[in-house]
Structures are given as structure tokens and as C-alpha cells.
Short mmCIF file of C-alpha atoms and ligand atoms in Angstrom, two decimals:
data_model
loop_
_atom_site.label_atom_id
_atom_site.label_comp_id
_atom_site.label_asym_id
_atom_site.label_seq_id
_atom_site.Cartn_x
_atom_site.Cartn_y
_atom_site.Cartn_z
CA UNK A 1 199.35 132.29 -85.82
CA UNK A 2 202.72 133.34 -84.54
CA UNK A 3 205.55 135.01 -86.38
CA UNK A 4 209.24 135.26 -85.70
CA UNK A 5 210.54 137.82 -83.24
CA UNK A 6 212.96 139.00 -85.89
CA UNK A 7 209.99 140.20 -87.95
CA UNK A 8 208.16 141.75 -85.02
CA UNK A 9 211.28 143.55 -83.86
CA UNK A 10 211.93 145.44 -87.08
CA UNK A 11 211.48 149.19 -86.70
CA UNK A 12 208.20 150.58 -88.05
CA UNK A 13 208.23 151.71 -91.66
CA UNK A 14 209.06 155.38 -91.35
CA UNK A 15 207.30 156.53 -94.45
CA UNK A 16 203.96 154.96 -93.44
CA UNK A 17 202.55 158.26 -92.16
CA UNK A 18 203.68 160.15 -95.25
CA UNK A 19 202.27 157.41 -97.52
CA UNK A 20 198.84 157.90 -95.92
CA UNK A 21 198.99 161.64 -96.53
CA UNK A 22 200.17 161.02 -100.10
CA UNK A 23 197.23 158.74 -100.83
CA UNK A 24 194.81 161.28 -99.33
CA UNK A 25 196.33 164.05 -101.44
CA UNK A 26 196.05 161.99 -104.63
CA UNK A 27 192.48 161.01 -103.77
CA UNK A 28 191.63 164.71 -103.45
CA UNK A 29 192.56 165.04 -107.14
CA UNK A 30 195.95 166.71 -106.73
CA UNK A 31 198.63 166.17 -109.38
CA UNK A 32 201.22 164.74 -107.00
CA UNK A 33 204.86 164.53 -108.15
CA UNK A 34 206.93 162.02 -106.22
CA UNK A 35 210.62 162.75 -105.79
CA UNK A 36 210.81 160.11 -103.08
CA UNK A 37 211.88 156.94 -104.86
CA UNK A 38 215.30 156.23 -106.35
CA UNK A 39 214.23 154.20 -109.36
CA UNK A 40 215.67 155.34 -112.72
CA UNK A 41 212.90 156.52 -115.06
CA UNK A 42 214.92 155.94 -118.24
CA UNK A 43 214.61 152.61 -120.08
CA UNK A 44 217.29 149.92 -120.20
CA UNK A 45 219.51 150.49 -123.27
CA UNK A 46 218.30 148.73 -126.40
CA UNK A 47 221.27 146.40 -126.93
CA UNK A 48 220.82 144.98 -123.42
CA UNK A 49 217.11 144.30 -123.99
CA UNK A 50 217.99 142.60 -127.30
CA UNK A 51 220.63 140.45 -125.60
CA UNK A 52 217.94 139.24 -123.19
CA UNK A 53 215.50 138.52 -126.02
CA UNK A 54 218.10 136.51 -127.87
CA UNK A 55 219.21 134.63 -124.78
CA UNK A 56 215.63 133.83 -123.80
CA UNK A 57 215.19 132.08 -127.17
CA UNK A 58 218.05 129.74 -126.29
CA UNK A 59 216.60 126.80 -124.32
CA UNK A 60 219.89 126.21 -122.51
CA UNK A 61 219.16 129.37 -120.51
CA UNK A 62 215.90 127.84 -119.24
CA UNK A 63 217.52 125.51 -116.75
CA UNK A 64 218.87 126.23 -113.31
CA UNK A 65 221.71 128.71 -113.46
CA UNK A 66 224.99 128.00 -111.72
CA UNK A 67 225.09 129.08 -108.06
CA UNK A 68 227.97 131.47 -108.35
CA UNK A 69 227.00 133.07 -111.64
CA UNK A 70 227.72 132.32 -115.31
CA UNK A 71 231.48 132.21 -115.89
CA UNK A 72 231.00 134.74 -118.71
CA UNK A 73 229.27 137.13 -116.31
CA UNK A 74 231.99 136.79 -113.66
CA UNK A 75 234.67 137.35 -116.30
CA UNK A 76 232.79 140.45 -117.54
CA UNK A 77 232.74 141.84 -113.98
CA UNK A 78 236.46 141.12 -113.53
CA UNK A 79 237.23 142.80 -116.89
CA UNK A 80 235.16 145.82 -115.86
CA UNK A 81 237.18 146.09 -112.61
CA UNK A 82 240.48 145.91 -114.49
CA UNK A 83 239.41 148.53 -117.06
CA UNK A 84 237.65 150.84 -114.69
CA UNK A 85 239.64 150.62 -111.44
CA UNK A 86 242.88 148.85 -112.36
CA UNK A 87 241.88 146.08 -109.93
CA UNK A 88 242.68 142.45 -110.83
CA UNK A 89 240.09 139.91 -109.70
CA UNK A 90 240.01 136.14 -110.04
CA UNK A 91 236.56 135.51 -111.59
CA UNK A 92 236.36 132.10 -109.87
CA UNK A 93 237.08 133.13 -106.29
CA UNK A 94 236.73 136.89 -106.08
CA UNK A 95 233.50 137.53 -108.02
CA UNK A 96 229.98 136.36 -107.16
CA UNK A 97 226.77 137.11 -109.07
CA UNK A 98 223.91 138.57 -107.03
CA UNK A 99 220.15 138.83 -107.55
CA UNK A 100 220.59 142.59 -107.28
CA UNK A 101 222.99 144.08 -104.79
CA UNK A 102 220.30 144.45 -102.12
CA UNK A 103 220.07 140.67 -102.01
CA UNK A 104 223.82 140.45 -101.49
CA UNK A 105 223.88 143.16 -98.83
CA UNK A 106 221.14 141.50 -96.83
CA UNK A 107 222.58 138.01 -97.12
CA UNK A 108 226.09 139.19 -96.32
CA UNK A 109 224.83 140.08 -92.86
CA UNK A 110 223.76 136.43 -92.40
CA UNK A 111 227.15 135.22 -93.60
CA UNK A 112 229.09 137.46 -91.22
CA UNK A 113 227.04 138.14 -88.09
CA UNK A 114 226.13 135.84 -85.23
CA UNK A 115 223.82 136.51 -82.29
CA UNK A 116 225.52 139.02 -80.07
CA UNK A 117 227.84 140.45 -82.70
CA UNK A 118 227.73 144.02 -83.92
CA UNK A 119 227.86 145.82 -87.24
CA UNK A 120 228.85 149.46 -87.58
CA UNK A 121 226.23 151.18 -89.74
CA UNK A 122 226.19 154.68 -91.20
CA UNK A 123 223.56 157.09 -89.86
CA UNK A 124 222.00 158.30 -92.09
CA UNK A 125 222.26 155.26 -94.34
CA UNK A 126 220.50 152.93 -96.76
CA UNK A 127 218.11 151.16 -94.36
CA UNK A 128 219.08 147.63 -95.47
CA UNK A 129 222.43 147.74 -93.58
CA UNK A 130 220.71 148.08 -90.20
CA UNK A 131 217.66 145.93 -90.88
CA UNK A 132 219.68 143.06 -92.38
CA UNK A 133 222.00 143.26 -89.39
CA UNK A 134 219.01 142.90 -87.05
CA UNK A 135 217.40 140.12 -89.08
CA UNK A 136 220.67 138.20 -88.89
CA UNK A 137 220.67 138.53 -85.10
CA UNK A 138 223.37 141.18 -84.93
CA UNK A 139 223.19 144.61 -83.39
CA UNK A 140 223.54 147.68 -85.59
CA UNK A 141 225.78 150.29 -83.97
CA UNK A 142 225.28 153.57 -85.83
CA UNK A 143 228.12 155.97 -86.56
CA UNK A 144 227.17 159.53 -87.49
CA UNK A 145 227.68 161.17 -90.87
CA UNK A 146 227.33 164.93 -90.76
CA UNK A 147 227.61 167.89 -93.08
CA UNK A 148 230.68 169.25 -91.26
CA UNK A 149 232.54 166.02 -92.03
CA UNK A 150 231.37 165.91 -95.66
CA UNK A 151 229.17 162.95 -94.65
CA UNK A 152 232.29 160.81 -94.21
CA UNK A 153 232.68 159.16 -90.79
CA UNK A 154 235.24 160.53 -88.37
CA UNK A 155 237.04 157.20 -87.96
CA UNK A 156 239.15 158.41 -85.02
CA UNK A 157 236.01 158.87 -82.96
CA UNK A 158 234.64 155.37 -83.64
CA UNK A 159 235.68 152.82 -81.02
CA UNK A 160 234.26 149.43 -82.03
CA UNK A 161 233.54 146.96 -79.24
CA UNK A 162 235.24 143.54 -79.38
CA UNK A 163 231.87 142.18 -80.63
CA UNK A 164 231.97 144.29 -83.79
CA UNK A 165 232.64 142.14 -86.87
CA UNK A 166 231.74 144.35 -89.80
CA UNK A 167 231.32 147.89 -91.04
CA UNK A 168 229.10 149.21 -93.83
CA UNK A 169 230.08 152.09 -96.09
CA UNK A 170 228.75 153.43 -99.39
CA UNK A 171 230.08 156.16 -101.69
CA UNK A 172 228.73 157.86 -103.78
CA UNK A 173 226.20 157.80 -100.99
CA UNK A 174 222.50 157.25 -100.68
CA UNK A 175 220.91 159.34 -99.13
CA UNK A 176 223.50 162.12 -98.66
CA UNK A 177 224.94 162.10 -102.25
CA UNK A 178 228.41 162.51 -100.69
CA UNK A 179 231.49 161.04 -102.38
CA UNK A 180 234.71 159.64 -100.91
CA UNK A 181 238.22 159.88 -102.27
CA UNK A 182 241.01 157.29 -102.26
CA UNK A 183 242.57 158.84 -99.16
CA UNK A 184 239.39 158.19 -97.18
CA UNK A 185 239.29 154.59 -98.41
CA UNK A 186 242.93 154.20 -97.28
CA UNK A 187 241.91 155.29 -93.78
CA UNK A 188 238.82 153.05 -93.83
CA UNK A 189 240.86 150.00 -94.86
CA UNK A 190 243.43 150.71 -92.14
CA UNK A 191 240.59 151.12 -89.61
CA UNK A 192 239.01 147.80 -90.63
CA UNK A 193 242.37 145.99 -90.45
CA UNK A 194 243.13 147.45 -87.03
CA UNK A 195 239.79 146.33 -85.61
CA UNK A 196 239.54 143.05 -87.53
CA UNK A 197 236.33 144.08 -89.30
CA UNK A 198 234.99 143.07 -92.67
CA UNK A 199 234.42 146.28 -94.59
CA UNK A 200 231.41 146.08 -96.87
CA UNK A 201 231.42 148.83 -99.45
CA UNK A 202 228.16 149.31 -101.33
CA UNK A 203 229.15 150.80 -104.69
CA UNK A 204 225.68 151.00 -106.27
CA UNK A 205 226.37 154.53 -107.55
CA UNK A 206 230.02 154.17 -108.60
CA UNK A 207 229.22 155.08 -112.21
CA UNK A 208 226.78 157.92 -111.53
CA UNK A 209 229.06 160.89 -111.02
CA UNK A 210 229.19 164.49 -112.23
CA UNK A 211 231.46 167.36 -113.21
CA UNK A 212 234.17 164.93 -114.30
CA UNK A 213 234.44 163.31 -110.86
CA UNK A 214 235.34 159.59 -111.07
CA UNK A 215 234.54 157.40 -108.06
CA UNK A 216 237.27 155.06 -106.79
CA UNK A 217 236.81 151.42 -105.72
CA UNK A 218 237.70 150.47 -102.16
CA UNK A 219 239.58 147.53 -103.70
CA UNK A 220 242.07 149.95 -105.34
CA UNK A 221 243.33 150.81 -101.89
CA UNK A 222 246.39 148.85 -100.80
CA UNK A 223 245.18 146.13 -98.44
CA UNK A 224 241.60 146.53 -99.68
CA UNK A 225 241.36 142.94 -100.91
CA UNK A 226 242.40 141.79 -97.45
CA UNK A 227 239.48 143.33 -95.55
CA UNK A 228 236.86 144.53 -98.00
CA UNK A 229 234.01 143.20 -100.09
CA UNK A 230 232.45 145.57 -102.61
CA UNK A 231 228.91 145.18 -103.90
CA UNK A 232 227.98 146.53 -107.30
CA UNK A 233 224.78 146.73 -109.22
CA UNK A 234 223.66 146.99 -112.81
CA UNK A 235 220.45 148.62 -111.57
CA UNK A 236 221.46 152.25 -111.54
CA UNK A 237 224.27 152.18 -114.13
CA UNK A 238 222.19 150.55 -116.86
CA UNK A 239 218.65 151.40 -115.72
CA UNK A 240 218.06 147.75 -114.83
CA UNK A 241 216.38 147.93 -111.41
CA UNK A 242 213.66 145.51 -112.46
CA UNK A 243 216.07 142.89 -113.81
CA UNK A 244 217.69 142.01 -110.48
CA UNK A 245 221.36 141.57 -111.21
CA UNK A 246 224.46 142.71 -109.35
CA UNK A 247 227.72 141.32 -108.05
CA UNK A 248 229.99 141.02 -105.04
CA UNK A 249 233.76 141.31 -105.49
CA UNK A 250 236.78 141.41 -103.23
CA UNK A 251 238.02 139.43 -100.28
CA UNK A 252 237.83 135.77 -101.18
CA UNK A 253 236.92 134.51 -97.71
CA UNK A 254 233.97 136.90 -97.64
CA UNK A 255 232.97 135.91 -101.19
CA UNK A 256 233.16 132.22 -100.21
CA UNK A 257 231.07 132.77 -97.07
CA UNK A 258 228.39 134.68 -98.97
CA UNK A 259 228.44 132.11 -101.79
CA UNK A 260 228.05 129.23 -99.35
CA UNK A 261 225.09 130.90 -97.68
CA UNK A 262 223.45 131.63 -101.03
CA UNK A 263 223.75 128.05 -102.31
CA UNK A 264 221.37 127.19 -99.47
CA UNK A 265 218.90 129.98 -100.18
CA UNK A 266 218.60 130.70 -103.88
CA UNK A 267 219.47 129.11 -107.18
CA UNK A 268 221.09 131.99 -108.98
CA UNK A 269 219.97 134.45 -111.63
CA UNK A 270 218.14 133.52 -114.86
CA UNK A 271 220.97 132.84 -117.32
CA UNK A 272 219.36 135.04 -119.97
CA UNK A 273 219.48 137.98 -117.55
CA UNK A 274 223.14 137.21 -116.88
CA UNK A 275 223.87 137.21 -120.62
CA UNK A 276 222.15 140.58 -120.82
CA UNK A 277 224.39 141.63 -117.92
CA UNK A 278 227.43 140.61 -119.98
CA UNK A 279 226.09 142.75 -122.85
CA UNK A 280 225.72 145.66 -120.42
CA UNK A 281 229.24 145.40 -118.99
CA UNK A 282 231.07 144.65 -122.24
CA UNK A 283 228.97 146.59 -124.77
CA UNK A 284 229.05 150.27 -125.75
CA UNK A 285 229.11 152.57 -122.73
CA UNK A 286 227.97 155.81 -124.39
CA UNK A 287 224.59 155.43 -122.74
CA UNK A 288 226.26 155.71 -119.31
CA UNK A 289 227.80 159.03 -120.34
CA UNK A 290 224.40 160.26 -121.60
CA UNK A 291 222.73 159.19 -118.38
CA UNK A 292 225.27 161.14 -116.32
CA UNK A 293 224.47 164.22 -118.38
CA UNK A 294 220.73 163.73 -117.79
CA UNK A 295 221.15 163.44 -114.01
CA UNK A 296 223.65 166.27 -113.88
CA UNK A 297 221.18 168.59 -115.62
CA UNK A 298 218.41 167.52 -113.23
CA UNK A 299 220.74 168.00 -110.29
CA UNK A 300 221.37 171.56 -111.46
CA UNK A 301 217.61 172.18 -111.79
CA UNK A 302 217.08 171.10 -108.18
CA UNK A 303 220.12 172.82 -106.72
CA UNK A 304 219.52 176.16 -108.44
CA UNK A 305 215.84 176.19 -107.44
CA UNK A 306 216.70 175.48 -103.82
CA UNK A 307 219.44 178.10 -103.82
CA UNK A 308 216.96 180.65 -105.20
CA UNK A 309 214.74 180.22 -102.17
CA UNK A 310 217.71 180.59 -99.86
CA UNK A 311 218.41 176.92 -99.10
CA UNK A 312 222.15 176.32 -98.84
CA UNK A 313 222.88 173.29 -101.06
CA UNK A 314 226.04 172.45 -102.92
CA UNK A 315 225.74 170.46 -106.15
CA UNK A 316 226.60 166.84 -105.25
CA UNK A 317 229.22 164.94 -107.28
CA UNK A 318 227.43 161.62 -107.42
CA UNK A 319 224.30 159.48 -106.90
CA UNK A 320 220.77 160.24 -108.07
CA UNK A 321 219.80 162.41 -105.11
CA UNK A 322 220.08 165.86 -103.65
CA UNK A 323 220.28 165.91 -99.83
CA UNK A 324 218.78 169.22 -98.87
CA UNK A 325 218.78 170.93 -95.48
CA UNK A 326 215.34 171.71 -94.09
CA UNK A 327 214.52 175.39 -93.41
CA UNK A 328 214.79 176.48 -89.78
CA UNK A 329 212.02 175.64 -87.39
CA UNK A 330 210.79 172.47 -89.08
CA UNK A 331 211.64 168.83 -88.62
CA UNK A 332 212.34 166.69 -91.69
CA UNK A 333 208.92 165.11 -91.44
CA UNK A 334 207.16 168.45 -91.00
CA UNK A 335 208.94 169.87 -94.01
CA UNK A 336 208.12 166.80 -96.14
CA UNK A 337 204.46 167.08 -95.04
CA UNK A 338 204.50 170.80 -95.87
CA UNK A 339 205.87 170.18 -99.37
CA UNK A 340 203.17 167.59 -99.95
CA UNK A 341 200.42 169.83 -98.63
CA UNK A 342 201.52 173.09 -100.27
CA UNK A 343 203.17 171.92 -103.48
CA UNK A 344 201.91 168.34 -103.98
CA UNK A 345 205.56 167.24 -104.12
CA UNK A 346 206.78 164.16 -102.24
CA UNK A 347 210.32 164.03 -100.84
CA UNK A 348 211.82 161.59 -98.33
CA UNK A 349 212.30 162.90 -94.80
CA UNK A 350 215.92 162.40 -93.75
CA UNK A 351 214.86 160.60 -90.58
CA UNK A 352 213.80 157.65 -92.75
CA UNK A 353 217.53 156.92 -93.02
CA UNK A 354 218.44 157.27 -89.36
CA UNK A 355 218.32 159.77 -86.49
CA UNK A 356 221.14 161.85 -87.95
CA UNK A 357 219.02 162.39 -91.04
CA UNK A 358 217.02 164.92 -89.01
CA UNK A 359 217.22 168.35 -90.62
CA UNK A 360 217.39 167.03 -94.19
CA UNK A 361 215.16 165.73 -96.96
CA UNK A 362 216.21 163.57 -99.89
CA UNK A 363 215.14 164.65 -103.36
CA UNK A 364 215.40 162.03 -106.07
CA UNK A 365 216.40 162.91 -109.64
CA UNK A 366 214.59 159.98 -111.25
CA UNK A 367 211.61 161.78 -112.79
CA UNK A 368 211.35 163.27 -116.29
CA UNK A 369 212.96 166.70 -116.73
CA UNK A 370 209.67 168.55 -117.20
CA UNK A 371 208.08 166.98 -114.12
CA UNK A 372 211.14 167.75 -112.05
CA UNK A 373 211.09 171.35 -113.27
CA UNK A 374 207.38 171.55 -112.45
CA UNK A 375 208.01 170.18 -108.95
CA UNK A 376 210.80 172.67 -108.30
CA UNK A 377 208.72 175.57 -109.69
CA UNK A 378 205.94 174.69 -107.29
CA UNK A 379 208.34 174.47 -104.36
CA UNK A 380 209.81 177.86 -105.29
CA UNK A 381 206.40 179.50 -105.66
CA UNK A 382 204.77 178.07 -102.55
CA UNK A 383 207.74 178.22 -100.22
CA UNK A 384 209.93 180.91 -101.70
C1 LIG B 1 219.52 151.08 -105.24
C2 LIG B 1 220.50 150.72 -104.18
C3 LIG B 1 220.98 149.42 -104.05
C4 LIG B 1 220.31 148.21 -104.63
O1 LIG B 1 220.36 147.97 -105.87
P1 LIG B 1 219.89 146.58 -106.47
O2 LIG B 1 221.10 146.10 -107.16
O3 LIG B 1 218.78 146.95 -107.40
O4 LIG B 1 219.44 145.65 -105.40
C5 LIG B 1 221.96 149.15 -103.13
N1 LIG B 1 222.46 150.12 -102.37
C6 LIG B 1 222.03 151.37 -102.45
C7 LIG B 1 222.62 152.39 -101.56
C8 LIG B 1 221.02 151.72 -103.35
O5 LIG B 1 220.56 152.96 -103.37
#
């Protein structure tokens, strides 16, 4: 049997080694706490579950959905953008439903990149940007994000080749938990226009912010609709990771290209799930406020514990992660292995997100408060 080069050429799974050690640790009877995955532990709000139940009872939802998404879902997304960001979107041409935003991110690469073209990808970054670029035949060209620059790229030092056709960005950021302000988005939009790039902004964490910080949309920036597509997700905002629903909004040529590709690959999202998505976007939002408070408290648990053992971390303003520097003399992987061995706590080594992730580990806030406290107590006792 032979398989495609594009599969063989993917980089090895960086957490494979750690996974083996994790399994061995669990098999030895240890009570392992994993702070490695970013999957909300809280349930989907009740009214959204009920909307699905009701919609599933309606046989008209049992047929093929429309390719571009239920009109009601696209209108709900457009209304959300008007309310939340003051951005006006045409639901017919500037909004597309996605089977989760990861699906849209990956397929966008196929809609934009040809063999021999390049995509600028953040390092460290969510791995899908680089792997989807490679699968689509493009070449990922990493740009560094570092602590000194607040994990925002120094755009003046990036010189895209004529083969570059797109750039990926995401704020609030996974894995660094950094946020961007409107002024940065202004510069990013100007940069993309100057170099004729499609700017893809992954806004998966736009609603998960702390201390009163409110994340902007790249489409609020003047000229944003001309060069940018923004991908959003109901996964993190409404604890709906298992439901697979998100959306792409923004530049209509990019939306059309992605939509055209998708009509040839998938047949949309179960209409009942889309109706539940409408309930999520248009229903009461108090749960979102409560969820922010839950993550903010967990963030404080992690940050104060790390500060107590002398690790210099600032409380991040968004996302569901803390990006923590590794103590001197260890690599990210060594430190992650040490935490597993000494404290039975799993964190993600920063190098899983790119070379520039060296020197950091990512700690996820998606475990119950008492387990998170337990994990941090162990880290403090064993490594303090
Ligand atoms: C979780 C996550 C997503 C994907 O979310 P889905 O909508 O569930 O596919 C996209 N981007 C980033 C950075 C994420 O962390």
C-alpha cells in the first residue's frame, strides 16, 4: 500500500514521547492531572441543549443542510458582529457556516494556496496553520512571536517573498494567551494590503477575556473587510467543542473561495446543530460572563502558584491558557517531563507549537477548580 507524500511529509507528532510517558505514569497507578488539552470542562448551557433536542424532533432538520449554512444561522452571526463589534456583514456573501473553525482554517489553506506559494505562520502557533498549509501544497514561513514583543509579530521585520499569499494571526492567542489591540490590527491590515496577502484571523477566543478586557475584531479595522477573513467558533464561547460549529466572516472573495471549495468536500452542518447555534448566539449571554469568571479565577490560581515558586508570569487577559516560562537550565520538554515525573501533572511543552515555543510550557485552565488547585499545589511542593 502506498500513501500520499503529503501525509508522509507531515512533521512527527510532538507530544508522542510525552504521551508514552503519561501512559506509563498512569499505568503505575499515579493520579495524573492533565493540564495539556484545551477542551472546556463545563457543559453546554441548558437552553442550547434544549434547542438541539427540539430541533432534532423536527424531521425537516433530518435532510441535507444547505452548503453555506442555514440563513437563520448566518443572520445570527451577522447580528452578533453588529452588536459585539459594530461590524456590518451581509449574511449571504460575508458569512459562511463551518463544521467547527478548525475545519474552516484547514480548508481555507486549500482555497488560497497553490503548489509553490507561501503562508506566513506564527511561531509559536496553533499547529493547524502550518500543517494545513503543507497539506495544501504551500510552504509555511514562520514569523517569531516573543515575550519582548508581547507575542505580537514585529511586522517591520517580516519581508514576505513574492510567493507569499496569506498570513495567519490569532488573538487572544493559543498558546501564548497574548491579546492584540485595535492599533496592532490596523498595522496588520496595512501590512497585508501592502503585500497583497489574505489575512486570516482566528478569533476562537474572542469572548474569553479577563479583567474587563474586550477583544476587538480584525474586521473593525478600516480596510479589514478588504483583506481579512475572520474565523469564529462556538466551541470555546459556549462550551460546544463536541458539536462542531463555527463560522467564517469577512472578505467576500475569500468567503466565496472557501464556500466553493467546501461545496465539493462536505455537505454542511446538521440543521438541528445550526438551530442550537442560533440559540447560542441570540439567547441569554449570562453564561458567557460566568464562564469568564470561572477561567479568570483559575488563571489566578495558576499565576499566583507559579509566582510563589519564583516563576515570572503575568496574568494573561484572554484565552484558556497560561504560557509559563520554564525555569533556567531545562528545555520545555525536559520541564514537562519533570512535572509529569515529580508531580504527575501534564502540561504542553512550548516546542509543540513551533521552535520559538522553546523555553515555555502551556498550562490549560480547562479542569475543575479543585483539580487545578491540586495540580498547582503539587507543582509548588515538588518544585518550589
Ligand atoms: C480550539 C481552537 C480552534 C478550533 O475550534 P473548533 O471551532 O472547535 O474547530 C481554532 N483555533 C484555535 C487557536 C483553537 O485553540
